[in-house]
């Protein structure tokens, strides 16, 4: 068997701007290149992956397989039932194909880092070299530091330093590698069977077929988020061309298509952040595009990844500010939590958001903030409950961004909302959904009635807003000093 290089795909399901793939394909005259991805139901279960996210990931994997085939790179899909099996299975594959080096892009949560260290250790023991890359971020964790050489804990100076560094050395996306020559001794790679009766149309059966038990929440909507890089780039260009100039004005209005809705593609790595920035550079009509609000949001994505690496306690669900959380007594009230989960709190904007989440697997950012603030500050439930629930339902579920968003909302995170910022659902509705367009889209019952429950067949409010607001402020006030 001729020697091979092996590329391991995870949440980087793209051929363009994929550092691991690109470098594996350089100088490969002597080597063939093969690719692998692993179906890991136990890991998905443990990490609360939403059903729609798994479906979306698998559908994109299928597209990636086609894109790789066009480059003469076969993709092998392996099925690792337990996490312990994964390194051994990868090694078996490597030995079967005489693999001399392994290439992959880093993932930053601690669990993934440990998994990768295990794999690297095992491979190195066998004399197989490992090459890793920071393809999931624009600037690698540890590269954006303050003057004392420490990681930033606050976003604004991080963003400023990030932009300065980027301008010194713009990080442009890598192209897809050129197709490799088709080899005479072509390897025939047979993937593990994970489809019922060998059917290729597995997306709607995925959770059953692969033994994945999370049956909650929405199915992936392939009309709204079609799988594959071609469609992802089409949607990216469309957003940049047609809507990015209005982003700052419209992004807080959940009834309007003001944001890009590209987060599912970024989450499974069909798009990279660099490709989004490059699209702005190429297609935006705004001469100041680099300082635009949309680029700022993309920098937030990097920020949360940098934090996760610099402050590993976050991986274990520790708050960034434990001194604040120590004095808060979360209520752990099942009735309140259930009402929030089911979108039955009687506060329309909150319930509409939860209905959007249940039906589509996605929620508008403004409503994520309102909903998270409501659960933590008004229902006074532990932010971890909400964060887990979001991960179990979001198609764009992302450990770092979700953790960051929840800690921010509960005022226990880096650069958190000040404790007295408690979103009033009524005031937020007045400001961002004044004609109740968003609310009536997701709560048709409230279409004809006023915004509040009593008159409209909606549940009665689960709490007394003013009472809980005052309690919460008192508690946070004591905890901060
Ligand atoms: P756009 O506004 O078009 O922004 C473009 C991209 O920038 C997004 O796709 C996303 O990748 C990134 N981005 C935007 N805002 C943020 C942010 N605040 N933090 C980090 N990255 C950001 N985002 C996730 O991708 N996954 C999550 O699991 C997630 N959980 C969240 C939980 C809470 C409680 C909150 C308040 C926010 C969460 N976010 C999460 C951030 C944000 O809500 C989503 O990224 C955004 O709504 C996605 O919609 P979009 O693609 O239209 O974003």
Short mmCIF file of C-alpha atoms and ligand atoms in Angstrom, two decimals:
data_model
loop_
_atom_site.label_atom_id
_atom_site.label_comp_id
_atom_site.label_asym_id
_atom_site.label_seq_id
_atom_site.Cartn_x
_atom_site.Cartn_y
_atom_site.Cartn_z
CA UNK A 1 0.00 0.00 0.00
CA UNK A 2 1.38 3.41 -0.94
CA UNK A 3 1.73 5.95 1.93
CA UNK A 4 -1.18 8.27 2.70
CA UNK A 5 -1.93 11.46 4.54
CA UNK A 6 -5.11 11.41 6.59
CA UNK A 7 -7.36 14.47 7.12
CA UNK A 8 -9.80 14.22 10.03
CA UNK A 9 -12.93 16.37 9.58
CA UNK A 10 -15.01 17.51 12.55
CA UNK A 11 -16.82 20.87 12.67
CA UNK A 12 -14.95 22.11 9.61
CA UNK A 13 -17.01 20.56 6.82
CA UNK A 14 -15.57 22.57 3.95
CA UNK A 15 -12.86 22.20 1.33
CA UNK A 16 -12.20 25.96 0.97
CA UNK A 17 -10.22 27.73 3.70
CA UNK A 18 -9.60 24.45 5.45
CA UNK A 19 -6.03 24.58 6.73
CA UNK A 20 -5.75 20.90 7.56
CA UNK A 21 -6.99 19.80 4.15
CA UNK A 22 -5.00 22.43 2.29
CA UNK A 23 -1.70 21.53 3.90
CA UNK A 24 -2.29 17.78 3.57
CA UNK A 25 -2.70 18.29 -0.17
CA UNK A 26 0.58 20.19 -0.61
CA UNK A 27 3.51 18.21 -2.03
CA UNK A 28 1.49 15.06 -2.08
CA UNK A 29 3.07 13.50 -5.15
CA UNK A 30 4.48 10.74 -3.00
CA UNK A 31 1.38 10.36 -0.86
CA UNK A 32 -2.29 9.82 -1.47
CA UNK A 33 -4.72 11.84 0.67
CA UNK A 34 -7.73 10.27 2.37
CA UNK A 35 -10.27 11.84 4.70
CA UNK A 36 -12.21 10.60 7.68
CA UNK A 37 -15.14 11.78 9.81
CA UNK A 38 -16.59 10.04 12.85
CA UNK A 39 -20.19 9.45 13.84
CA UNK A 40 -20.12 9.63 17.65
CA UNK A 41 -23.63 9.26 19.11
CA UNK A 42 -22.38 8.92 22.70
CA UNK A 43 -20.44 12.13 22.47
CA UNK A 44 -23.38 13.93 20.89
CA UNK A 45 -25.61 12.64 23.64
CA UNK A 46 -23.23 13.77 26.33
CA UNK A 47 -22.82 17.20 24.79
CA UNK A 48 -26.54 17.77 24.32
CA UNK A 49 -26.32 18.12 20.55
CA UNK A 50 -29.69 19.13 19.12
CA UNK A 51 -31.32 16.70 16.74
CA UNK A 52 -31.50 19.34 14.00
CA UNK A 53 -27.82 20.14 14.40
CA UNK A 54 -26.86 16.48 14.00
CA UNK A 55 -29.08 16.20 10.94
CA UNK A 56 -27.56 19.35 9.47
CA UNK A 57 -24.03 18.12 10.22
CA UNK A 58 -24.69 14.78 8.52
CA UNK A 59 -26.27 16.38 5.48
CA UNK A 60 -23.26 18.64 5.11
CA UNK A 61 -20.95 15.67 5.55
CA UNK A 62 -22.63 14.05 2.57
CA UNK A 63 -22.04 17.21 0.52
CA UNK A 64 -18.45 17.35 1.69
CA UNK A 65 -17.98 13.78 0.53
CA UNK A 66 -19.01 14.84 -2.98
CA UNK A 67 -16.76 17.91 -2.90
CA UNK A 68 -13.83 15.78 -1.78
CA UNK A 69 -14.56 13.16 -4.44
CA UNK A 70 -14.17 15.92 -7.03
CA UNK A 71 -10.66 16.45 -5.62
CA UNK A 72 -10.00 12.68 -5.83
CA UNK A 73 -10.00 12.43 -2.04
CA UNK A 74 -12.13 9.60 -0.66
CA UNK A 75 -13.95 10.20 2.64
CA UNK A 76 -14.35 7.35 5.09
CA UNK A 77 -17.06 7.62 7.74
CA UNK A 78 -16.41 5.63 10.88
CA UNK A 79 -18.86 4.90 13.67
CA UNK A 80 -17.41 5.18 17.18
CA UNK A 81 -20.00 4.02 19.68
CA UNK A 82 -18.02 5.18 22.72
CA UNK A 83 -15.48 7.94 23.04
CA UNK A 84 -12.80 5.46 24.01
CA UNK A 85 -13.26 3.67 20.70
CA UNK A 86 -12.51 6.70 18.59
CA UNK A 87 -8.68 6.90 18.82
CA UNK A 88 -8.37 3.14 18.20
CA UNK A 89 -10.69 3.28 15.22
CA UNK A 90 -8.79 6.17 13.71
CA UNK A 91 -5.56 4.29 14.22
CA UNK A 92 -6.98 1.12 12.61
CA UNK A 93 -7.92 3.16 9.58
CA UNK A 94 -4.48 4.80 9.52
CA UNK A 95 -2.76 1.44 9.66
CA UNK A 96 -5.01 -0.01 6.99
CA UNK A 97 -4.02 2.77 4.58
CA UNK A 98 -0.38 3.16 5.52
CA UNK A 99 -0.95 6.67 6.88
CA UNK A 100 2.26 8.60 7.64
CA UNK A 101 0.71 11.84 8.90
CA UNK A 102 -2.57 13.06 10.36
CA UNK A 103 -4.00 16.55 9.74
CA UNK A 104 -6.80 18.25 11.64
CA UNK A 105 -8.08 21.68 12.71
CA UNK A 106 -8.17 22.50 16.43
CA UNK A 107 -11.37 22.61 18.42
CA UNK A 108 -11.15 24.62 21.64
CA UNK A 109 -13.51 23.17 24.26
CA UNK A 110 -11.55 21.18 26.81
CA UNK A 111 -13.34 17.91 26.03
CA UNK A 112 -12.37 18.09 22.37
CA UNK A 113 -8.83 19.13 23.22
CA UNK A 114 -8.40 16.10 25.47
CA UNK A 115 -9.82 13.81 22.80
CA UNK A 116 -7.35 15.23 20.29
CA UNK A 117 -4.43 14.86 22.69
CA UNK A 118 -5.31 11.18 23.12
CA UNK A 119 -5.37 10.69 19.38
CA UNK A 120 -2.10 12.56 18.91
CA UNK A 121 -0.44 10.53 21.64
CA UNK A 122 -1.54 7.24 20.12
CA UNK A 123 -0.52 8.25 16.61
CA UNK A 124 2.88 9.56 17.69
CA UNK A 125 3.56 6.29 19.51
CA UNK A 126 3.12 4.61 16.15
CA UNK A 127 5.44 7.07 14.44
CA UNK A 128 2.64 8.94 12.67
CA UNK A 129 3.14 12.71 12.60
CA UNK A 130 0.29 15.02 13.58
CA UNK A 131 -0.29 18.48 12.09
CA UNK A 132 -2.83 20.80 13.70
CA UNK A 133 -4.16 24.19 12.59
CA UNK A 134 -6.25 27.09 13.91
CA UNK A 135 -8.76 27.18 11.09
CA UNK A 136 -11.89 27.81 13.17
CA UNK A 137 -10.82 31.28 14.29
CA UNK A 138 -9.45 34.26 12.42
CA UNK A 139 -6.72 34.91 15.00
CA UNK A 140 -5.53 31.97 17.12
CA UNK A 141 -6.27 31.88 20.85
CA UNK A 142 -3.35 33.39 22.75
CA UNK A 143 -2.48 35.84 19.98
CA UNK A 144 -4.67 38.77 21.10
CA UNK A 145 -3.23 39.90 24.45
CA UNK A 146 -3.21 43.08 26.50
CA UNK A 147 -0.06 45.07 27.24
CA UNK A 148 0.73 42.89 30.23
CA UNK A 149 0.56 39.83 28.00
CA UNK A 150 -2.72 38.52 29.40
CA UNK A 151 -5.95 37.55 27.69
CA UNK A 152 -8.56 40.28 27.52
CA UNK A 153 -11.58 39.84 29.78
CA UNK A 154 -13.60 42.60 28.18
CA UNK A 155 -14.76 42.63 24.58
CA UNK A 156 -14.22 46.25 23.49
CA UNK A 157 -10.42 46.35 23.95
CA UNK A 158 -10.21 42.79 22.61
CA UNK A 159 -12.05 43.87 19.47
CA UNK A 160 -9.77 46.88 19.04
CA UNK A 161 -6.61 44.81 19.44
CA UNK A 162 -8.06 42.10 17.19
CA UNK A 163 -8.65 44.64 14.41
CA UNK A 164 -5.16 46.11 14.77
CA UNK A 165 -3.55 42.69 14.55
CA UNK A 166 -5.69 41.70 11.59
CA UNK A 167 -4.73 44.85 9.70
CA UNK A 168 -1.04 44.15 10.31
CA UNK A 169 -1.45 40.69 8.83
CA UNK A 170 -4.75 40.19 7.05
CA UNK A 171 -5.77 36.59 7.34
CA UNK A 172 -7.20 35.82 3.93
CA UNK A 173 -9.01 32.53 3.28
CA UNK A 174 -7.14 29.68 1.70
CA UNK A 175 -8.48 28.36 -1.59
CA UNK A 176 -9.73 24.80 -1.99
CA UNK A 177 -6.78 22.60 -2.83
CA UNK A 178 -6.33 21.67 -6.48
CA UNK A 179 -7.67 18.26 -7.43
CA UNK A 180 -5.12 15.54 -6.85
CA UNK A 181 -4.19 13.27 -9.72
CA UNK A 182 -6.42 10.23 -9.94
CA UNK A 183 -4.22 7.33 -8.96
CA UNK A 184 -3.96 3.99 -10.71
CA UNK A 185 -3.96 2.13 -7.42
CA UNK A 186 -7.09 3.98 -6.26
CA UNK A 187 -8.10 3.07 -2.74
CA UNK A 188 -11.60 1.83 -2.40
CA UNK A 189 -12.93 3.19 0.85
CA UNK A 190 -16.07 1.75 2.24
CA UNK A 191 -17.78 3.79 4.92
CA UNK A 192 -19.43 2.34 7.96
CA UNK A 193 -23.09 1.74 7.29
CA UNK A 194 -25.24 4.13 9.23
CA UNK A 195 -28.24 4.27 6.97
CA UNK A 196 -31.31 2.14 7.08
CA UNK A 197 -31.28 -0.47 4.30
CA UNK A 198 -28.37 1.33 2.73
CA UNK A 199 -30.67 4.24 1.88
CA UNK A 200 -28.80 7.40 0.98
CA UNK A 201 -31.65 9.60 2.07
CA UNK A 202 -30.87 9.32 5.75
CA UNK A 203 -31.34 12.87 6.94
CA UNK A 204 -34.85 12.52 8.21
CA UNK A 205 -34.07 9.21 9.87
CA UNK A 206 -30.76 10.17 11.33
CA UNK A 207 -31.53 10.20 15.04
CA UNK A 208 -32.99 6.71 14.87
CA UNK A 209 -30.52 5.17 12.47
CA UNK A 210 -27.41 6.20 14.31
CA UNK A 211 -28.76 5.42 17.72
CA UNK A 212 -28.88 9.05 18.70
CA UNK A 213 -31.53 9.56 21.35
CA UNK A 214 -32.13 13.28 21.47
CA UNK A 215 -35.58 13.37 19.90
CA UNK A 216 -36.41 16.82 21.18
CA UNK A 217 -36.97 19.92 19.16
CA UNK A 218 -37.18 20.76 15.52
CA UNK A 219 -36.05 18.79 12.54
CA UNK A 220 -33.54 20.46 10.27
CA UNK A 221 -35.32 22.67 7.72
CA UNK A 222 -33.49 21.97 4.47
CA UNK A 223 -35.40 24.66 2.59
CA UNK A 224 -34.21 27.37 4.94
CA UNK A 225 -30.66 26.08 5.46
CA UNK A 226 -29.78 23.96 2.41
CA UNK A 227 -26.74 21.80 3.00
CA UNK A 228 -23.40 22.31 1.30
CA UNK A 229 -20.82 24.96 0.62
CA UNK A 230 -22.35 26.15 -2.66
CA UNK A 231 -25.59 27.18 -1.01
CA UNK A 232 -23.81 28.54 2.06
CA UNK A 233 -21.71 30.86 -0.12
CA UNK A 234 -24.74 31.87 -2.15
CA UNK A 235 -26.54 32.87 1.07
CA UNK A 236 -23.45 34.65 2.35
CA UNK A 237 -23.11 36.71 -0.82
CA UNK A 238 -26.81 37.46 -0.85
CA UNK A 239 -26.63 38.75 2.72
CA UNK A 240 -23.55 40.87 2.12
CA UNK A 241 -24.91 42.29 -1.15
CA UNK A 242 -28.48 42.92 -0.18
CA UNK A 243 -28.73 43.24 3.58
CA UNK A 244 -25.40 43.90 5.27
CA UNK A 245 -25.68 47.69 4.78
CA UNK A 246 -28.86 47.67 6.89
CA UNK A 247 -27.53 45.25 9.48
CA UNK A 248 -26.86 47.77 12.21
CA UNK A 249 -30.30 49.36 11.88
CA UNK A 250 -32.32 46.14 11.60
CA UNK A 251 -30.45 43.50 13.55
CA UNK A 252 -32.43 43.98 16.75
CA UNK A 253 -35.87 43.61 15.19
CA UNK A 254 -36.73 39.92 15.28
CA UNK A 255 -39.60 40.17 12.78
CA UNK A 256 -37.24 41.51 10.10
CA UNK A 257 -34.66 39.50 8.16
CA UNK A 258 -32.00 41.87 9.50
CA UNK A 259 -29.31 39.34 10.47
CA UNK A 260 -27.56 36.84 8.24
CA UNK A 261 -28.99 33.57 9.70
CA UNK A 262 -25.66 32.01 8.75
CA UNK A 263 -24.86 30.70 12.24
CA UNK A 264 -25.69 27.05 11.41
CA UNK A 265 -23.08 27.09 8.62
CA UNK A 266 -20.47 28.68 10.87
CA UNK A 267 -21.30 26.21 13.62
CA UNK A 268 -20.57 23.09 11.54
CA UNK A 269 -17.79 24.84 9.66
CA UNK A 270 -19.28 24.86 6.17
CA UNK A 271 -18.34 28.54 6.26
CA UNK A 272 -15.33 29.99 8.05
CA UNK A 273 -15.25 33.39 9.72
CA UNK A 274 -12.44 34.37 7.36
CA UNK A 275 -14.65 33.62 4.37
CA UNK A 276 -17.36 35.87 5.85
CA UNK A 277 -14.88 38.70 6.28
CA UNK A 278 -13.52 38.19 2.77
CA UNK A 279 -17.09 38.33 1.39
CA UNK A 280 -17.56 41.68 3.12
CA UNK A 281 -14.35 42.95 1.58
CA UNK A 282 -15.35 41.73 -1.88
CA UNK A 283 -19.05 42.56 -2.02
CA UNK A 284 -19.92 45.17 0.58
CA UNK A 285 -20.61 48.63 -0.72
CA UNK A 286 -19.60 50.11 2.61
CA UNK A 287 -16.06 51.57 2.40
CA UNK A 288 -15.88 51.17 6.17
CA UNK A 289 -16.91 47.51 6.04
CA UNK A 290 -14.03 46.44 8.28
CA UNK A 291 -15.43 48.53 11.14
CA UNK A 292 -19.01 47.44 10.51
CA UNK A 293 -21.23 45.96 13.19
CA UNK A 294 -21.40 42.64 11.34
CA UNK A 295 -17.62 42.21 11.47
CA UNK A 296 -17.82 43.10 15.18
CA UNK A 297 -20.25 40.20 15.69
CA UNK A 298 -17.84 37.86 13.93
CA UNK A 299 -15.12 39.07 16.31
CA UNK A 300 -17.36 38.12 19.25
CA UNK A 301 -17.19 34.55 17.94
CA UNK A 302 -13.38 34.63 18.15
CA UNK A 303 -13.55 36.34 21.58
CA UNK A 304 -15.51 33.50 23.18
CA UNK A 305 -13.10 30.93 21.78
CA UNK A 306 -10.12 32.86 23.12
CA UNK A 307 -11.80 33.05 26.56
CA UNK A 308 -12.42 29.32 26.65
CA UNK A 309 -8.74 28.62 26.11
CA UNK A 310 -7.47 31.33 28.48
CA UNK A 311 -9.89 30.45 31.30
CA UNK A 312 -10.37 26.68 31.18
CA UNK A 313 -12.70 26.67 34.21
CA UNK A 314 -15.41 27.85 31.83
CA UNK A 315 -15.30 24.43 30.20
CA UNK A 316 -16.52 22.92 33.43
CA UNK A 317 -19.48 25.31 33.50
CA UNK A 318 -17.80 27.54 36.05
CA UNK A 319 -18.92 31.13 35.87
CA UNK A 320 -16.34 33.68 34.87
CA UNK A 321 -17.24 35.62 38.01
CA UNK A 322 -17.78 32.99 40.73
CA UNK A 323 -17.79 35.69 43.42
CA UNK A 324 -21.04 37.04 42.02
CA UNK A 325 -22.68 33.70 41.51
CA UNK A 326 -21.73 32.49 45.01
CA UNK A 327 -24.27 34.81 46.56
CA UNK A 328 -27.14 34.12 44.19
CA UNK A 329 -29.62 31.51 45.30
CA UNK A 330 -31.03 29.94 42.15
CA UNK A 331 -34.56 28.74 42.68
CA UNK A 332 -34.53 25.37 40.89
CA UNK A 333 -38.28 25.61 40.52
CA UNK A 334 -39.41 22.95 38.08
CA UNK A 335 -42.75 24.59 37.34
CA UNK A 336 -41.09 27.87 36.35
CA UNK A 337 -38.38 26.15 34.31
CA UNK A 338 -40.92 23.98 32.49
CA UNK A 339 -43.08 27.03 31.67
CA UNK A 340 -40.03 28.70 30.14
CA UNK A 341 -39.02 25.59 28.16
CA UNK A 342 -42.52 25.14 26.79
CA UNK A 343 -43.03 28.80 25.92
CA UNK A 344 -45.84 29.06 28.44
CA UNK A 345 -44.65 31.85 30.72
CA UNK A 346 -47.44 34.20 29.68
CA UNK A 347 -44.84 36.80 28.59
CA UNK A 348 -45.38 36.93 24.87
CA UNK A 349 -41.97 37.89 23.55
CA UNK A 350 -40.32 35.19 25.68
CA UNK A 351 -42.85 32.54 24.66
CA UNK A 352 -42.67 33.53 20.98
CA UNK A 353 -38.89 33.06 21.10
CA UNK A 354 -39.23 29.62 22.63
CA UNK A 355 -41.80 28.65 20.00
CA UNK A 356 -39.43 29.82 17.27
CA UNK A 357 -36.72 27.66 18.85
CA UNK A 358 -38.98 24.60 19.04
CA UNK A 359 -40.22 24.96 15.49
CA UNK A 360 -37.04 25.96 13.68
CA UNK A 361 -34.06 25.16 15.91
CA UNK A 362 -33.01 28.82 15.79
CA UNK A 363 -33.83 31.98 17.74
CA UNK A 364 -33.13 35.60 16.92
CA UNK A 365 -30.25 37.08 18.95
CA UNK A 366 -32.31 39.86 20.56
CA UNK A 367 -34.85 37.27 21.71
CA UNK A 368 -32.07 34.93 22.96
CA UNK A 369 -30.97 37.79 25.20
CA UNK A 370 -34.50 38.51 26.40
CA UNK A 371 -35.23 34.85 26.99
CA UNK A 372 -31.96 34.19 28.86
CA UNK A 373 -32.38 37.32 30.98
CA UNK A 374 -35.94 36.25 31.79
CA UNK A 375 -34.93 32.76 32.90
CA UNK A 376 -32.00 33.88 35.04
CA UNK A 377 -33.03 37.27 36.38
CA UNK A 378 -36.82 36.97 36.64
CA UNK A 379 -37.54 33.26 37.03
CA UNK A 380 -34.23 33.14 38.93
CA UNK A 381 -33.21 29.78 37.50
CA UNK A 382 -29.63 28.64 37.10
CA UNK A 383 -28.19 29.76 33.74
CA UNK A 384 -26.76 26.26 33.21
CA UNK A 385 -30.29 24.86 32.84
CA UNK A 386 -31.05 27.33 30.11
CA UNK A 387 -27.70 26.84 28.40
CA UNK A 388 -28.22 23.06 28.26
CA UNK A 389 -31.73 23.50 26.95
CA UNK A 390 -30.47 25.81 24.21
CA UNK A 391 -27.78 23.31 23.20
CA UNK A 392 -30.39 20.55 23.02
CA UNK A 393 -32.46 22.61 20.60
CA UNK A 394 -30.24 24.98 18.62
CA UNK A 395 -29.17 24.14 15.09
CA UNK A 396 -26.24 26.52 15.60
CA UNK A 397 -25.43 25.18 19.10
CA UNK A 398 -21.86 26.18 19.84
CA UNK A 399 -20.26 25.51 23.20
CA UNK A 400 -18.20 28.71 23.43
CA UNK A 401 -20.78 31.17 22.09
CA UNK A 402 -23.63 29.61 24.03
CA UNK A 403 -21.70 29.61 27.28
CA UNK A 404 -20.63 33.20 26.64
CA UNK A 405 -24.16 34.31 25.81
CA UNK A 406 -25.66 32.71 28.90
CA UNK A 407 -23.02 33.94 31.32
CA UNK A 408 -23.34 37.42 29.85
CA UNK A 409 -27.11 37.33 30.33
CA UNK A 410 -26.85 36.09 33.92
CA UNK A 411 -24.22 38.80 34.68
CA UNK A 412 -21.68 36.19 35.78
CA UNK A 413 -19.60 36.18 32.59
CA UNK A 414 -16.69 38.05 31.09
CA UNK A 415 -17.84 41.48 30.03
CA UNK A 416 -21.23 40.59 31.45
CA UNK A 417 -24.33 42.71 31.40
CA UNK A 418 -24.37 44.78 34.62
CA UNK A 419 -26.50 43.04 37.24
CA UNK A 420 -29.20 45.70 37.18
CA UNK A 421 -29.76 45.21 33.46
CA UNK A 422 -32.86 43.06 33.50
CA UNK A 423 -34.64 43.04 30.21
CA UNK A 424 -38.27 43.95 30.70
CA UNK A 425 -40.22 41.79 28.24
CA UNK A 426 -42.80 44.58 27.89
CA UNK A 427 -40.27 47.32 27.22
CA UNK A 428 -38.27 45.12 24.83
CA UNK A 429 -41.46 44.37 22.91
CA UNK A 430 -42.29 48.08 22.65
CA UNK A 431 -38.84 48.80 21.30
CA UNK A 432 -38.13 45.85 19.03
CA UNK A 433 -41.48 44.36 18.07
CA UNK A 434 -43.81 47.34 18.39
CA UNK A 435 -46.47 45.96 16.04
CA UNK A 436 -46.17 42.49 17.57
CA UNK A 437 -45.30 41.05 14.15
CA UNK A 438 -42.77 38.61 15.60
CA UNK A 439 -45.05 37.67 18.48
CA UNK A 440 -48.04 36.98 16.27
CA UNK A 441 -45.92 34.93 13.88
CA UNK A 442 -45.00 32.47 16.62
CA UNK A 443 -48.01 32.86 18.91
CA UNK A 444 -50.99 33.05 16.59
CA UNK A 445 -53.30 33.05 19.65
CA UNK A 446 -52.16 36.55 20.50
CA UNK A 447 -52.81 37.91 17.01
CA UNK A 448 -55.99 39.84 17.74
CA UNK A 449 -55.51 40.53 21.39
CA UNK A 450 -53.28 42.81 23.39
CA UNK A 451 -49.77 41.66 24.15
CA UNK A 452 -50.65 40.16 27.46
CA UNK A 453 -52.10 36.90 28.24
CA UNK A 454 -55.24 37.38 30.24
CA UNK A 455 -57.42 38.39 27.30
CA UNK A 456 -56.00 36.25 24.56
CA UNK A 457 -56.26 32.58 25.45
CA UNK A 458 -52.65 32.60 26.53
CA UNK A 459 -51.40 31.38 29.92
CA UNK A 460 -51.43 33.78 32.84
CA UNK A 461 -48.02 35.31 33.64
CA UNK A 462 -46.00 32.81 35.63
CA UNK A 463 -44.53 35.53 37.85
CA UNK A 464 -45.21 39.00 39.13
CA UNK A 465 -42.71 40.96 37.06
CA UNK A 466 -42.05 43.87 39.45
CA UNK A 467 -41.75 41.65 42.49
CA UNK A 468 -39.21 39.30 40.90
CA UNK A 469 -37.29 42.16 39.38
CA UNK A 470 -36.84 43.80 42.76
CA UNK A 471 -35.86 40.52 44.42
CA UNK A 472 -33.32 39.85 41.76
CA UNK A 473 -31.77 43.30 41.95
CA UNK A 474 -31.49 43.02 45.74
CA UNK A 475 -29.78 39.68 45.47
CA UNK A 476 -27.29 40.75 42.81
CA UNK A 477 -26.63 44.01 44.66
CA UNK A 478 -25.64 42.12 47.79
CA UNK A 479 -23.47 39.75 45.78
CA UNK A 480 -21.52 42.55 44.15
CA UNK A 481 -20.49 44.23 47.21
P1 LIG B 1 -25.49 37.55 12.67
O1 LIG B 1 -26.02 38.67 13.49
O2 LIG B 1 -25.67 37.61 11.22
O3 LIG B 1 -23.93 37.42 13.03
C1 LIG B 1 -23.01 36.73 12.17
C2 LIG B 1 -22.30 35.64 12.92
O4 LIG B 1 -21.51 36.20 13.97
C3 LIG B 1 -23.22 34.65 13.59
O5 LIG B 1 -23.68 33.67 12.67
C4 LIG B 1 -22.32 34.08 14.68
O6 LIG B 1 -21.45 33.09 14.19
C5 LIG B 1 -21.50 35.29 15.08
N1 LIG B 1 -22.12 35.96 16.23
C6 LIG B 1 -23.09 36.89 16.22
N2 LIG B 1 -23.38 37.29 17.48
C7 LIG B 1 -22.59 36.58 18.29
C8 LIG B 1 -22.42 36.54 19.70
N3 LIG B 1 -23.13 37.34 20.54
N4 LIG B 1 -21.52 35.69 20.22
C9 LIG B 1 -20.78 34.89 19.41
N5 LIG B 1 -20.90 34.88 18.07
C10 LIG B 1 -21.78 35.71 17.51
N6 LIG B 1 -24.40 31.78 18.73
C11 LIG B 1 -24.06 30.59 18.19
O7 LIG B 1 -23.50 30.56 17.08
N7 LIG B 1 -24.31 29.42 18.87
C12 LIG B 1 -24.93 29.40 20.08
O8 LIG B 1 -25.11 28.33 20.66
C13 LIG B 1 -25.33 30.64 20.65
N8 LIG B 1 -25.98 30.68 21.84
C14 LIG B 1 -26.36 31.90 22.37
C15 LIG B 1 -27.03 31.94 23.61
C16 LIG B 1 -27.41 33.15 24.16
C17 LIG B 1 -28.11 33.17 25.51
C18 LIG B 1 -27.15 34.35 23.47
C19 LIG B 1 -27.58 35.66 24.05
C20 LIG B 1 -26.47 34.33 22.26
C21 LIG B 1 -26.08 33.11 21.68
N9 LIG B 1 -25.41 33.05 20.43
C22 LIG B 1 -25.04 31.84 19.92
C23 LIG B 1 -25.01 34.30 19.72
C24 LIG B 1 -26.03 34.83 18.69
O9 LIG B 1 -27.30 34.87 19.25
C25 LIG B 1 -26.07 34.01 17.41
O10 LIG B 1 -24.76 33.81 16.91
C26 LIG B 1 -26.89 34.73 16.33
O11 LIG B 1 -28.20 34.92 16.78
C27 LIG B 1 -26.89 33.92 15.05
O12 LIG B 1 -27.69 34.53 14.09
P2 LIG B 1 -27.08 35.12 12.74
O13 LIG B 1 -26.28 34.06 12.05
O14 LIG B 1 -28.19 35.74 11.99
O15 LIG B 1 -26.08 36.20 13.31
#
